[in-house]
Amino acid sequence: MVTSGGHLVHQIKRTSKRQEKYRGKMNLEKLSVESAKKDSTVHFFPCEIKYNGEAEVDRYFNTSVKKCEGEDGETFKASFRGRPLNGKIENVPSGYTGIIMKEHRRPFSEEEERTVTVTHTFDKFHYWNLDKKPSADDRYTQMLDWIEVSKTLHSPVGTVISDSQKSNVSV
């Protein structure tokens, strides 16, 4: 996570072997969720950034972001380290809160309990594709669709299904 002036850039990376093996317990400090800073700009990049800490996001990244209007709605173009990015803003689904966590001390073993603190919360995020326009095939869009599908699958039989849930399920 890279933070600066109320703006966050969060890295997305494939699950590492260390993360795949981890089967221990993770504690989320409840007070940290309540006292976390509300952030208005969160970016998910299609790459791994081997850095965690503060950065001048406004100065070095946000200056390259350009808004584009099209038939797909509002999208964005930017460049990061010379690579073209195409992005879109997505809202966190109703009833959910996006959180960014920080682990202050790494565990010594895979079985050791981990404690994380929530540093920021968010209700929308920018997601970026490397040289590809945002579409329904993107993993972020599919993730958000799956939340609606899972609500429908796990709702009790006989429950009235909302129009938004119906629109996300095709038979």
Short mmCIF file of C-alpha atoms in Angstrom, two decimals, residues 1-2 8-14 19 42-53 80-81 100 139-140:
data_model
loop_
_atom_site.label_atom_id
_atom_site.label_comp_id
_atom_site.label_asym_id
_atom_site.label_seq_id
_atom_site.Cartn_x
_atom_site.Cartn_y
_atom_site.Cartn_z
CA MET A 1 0.00 0.00 0.00
CA VAL A 2 1.27 3.44 -0.88
CA LEU A 8 -4.01 5.36 -1.65
CA VAL A 9 -2.44 3.18 -4.23
CA HIS A 10 -2.87 -0.47 -3.35
CA GLN A 11 -1.03 -3.25 -5.06
CA ILE A 12 -2.71 -6.34 -6.39
CA LYS A 13 -0.55 -9.37 -6.87
CA ARG A 14 -0.99 -13.07 -7.35
CA GLN A 19 0.07 -16.77 1.49
CA VAL A 42 -8.07 3.81 -3.98
CA HIS A 43 -6.31 2.38 -7.04
CA PHE A 44 -5.84 -1.30 -7.90
CA PHE A 45 -2.96 -1.85 -10.32
CA PRO A 46 -2.36 -4.91 -12.50
CA CYS A 47 1.15 -5.33 -11.13
CA GLU A 48 3.17 -5.89 -7.98
CA ILE A 49 4.86 -2.87 -6.43
CA LYS A 50 7.64 -3.96 -4.11
CA TYR A 51 7.17 -0.99 -1.81
CA ASN A 52 4.91 -0.20 1.12
CA GLY A 53 4.86 3.34 2.44
CA PHE A 80 2.42 4.09 -14.92
CA ARG A 81 6.15 3.63 -15.45
CA ILE A 100 -7.06 -1.61 3.83
CA ARG A 139 -11.85 -9.96 -12.39
CA TYR A 140 -12.99 -6.94 -10.37
#
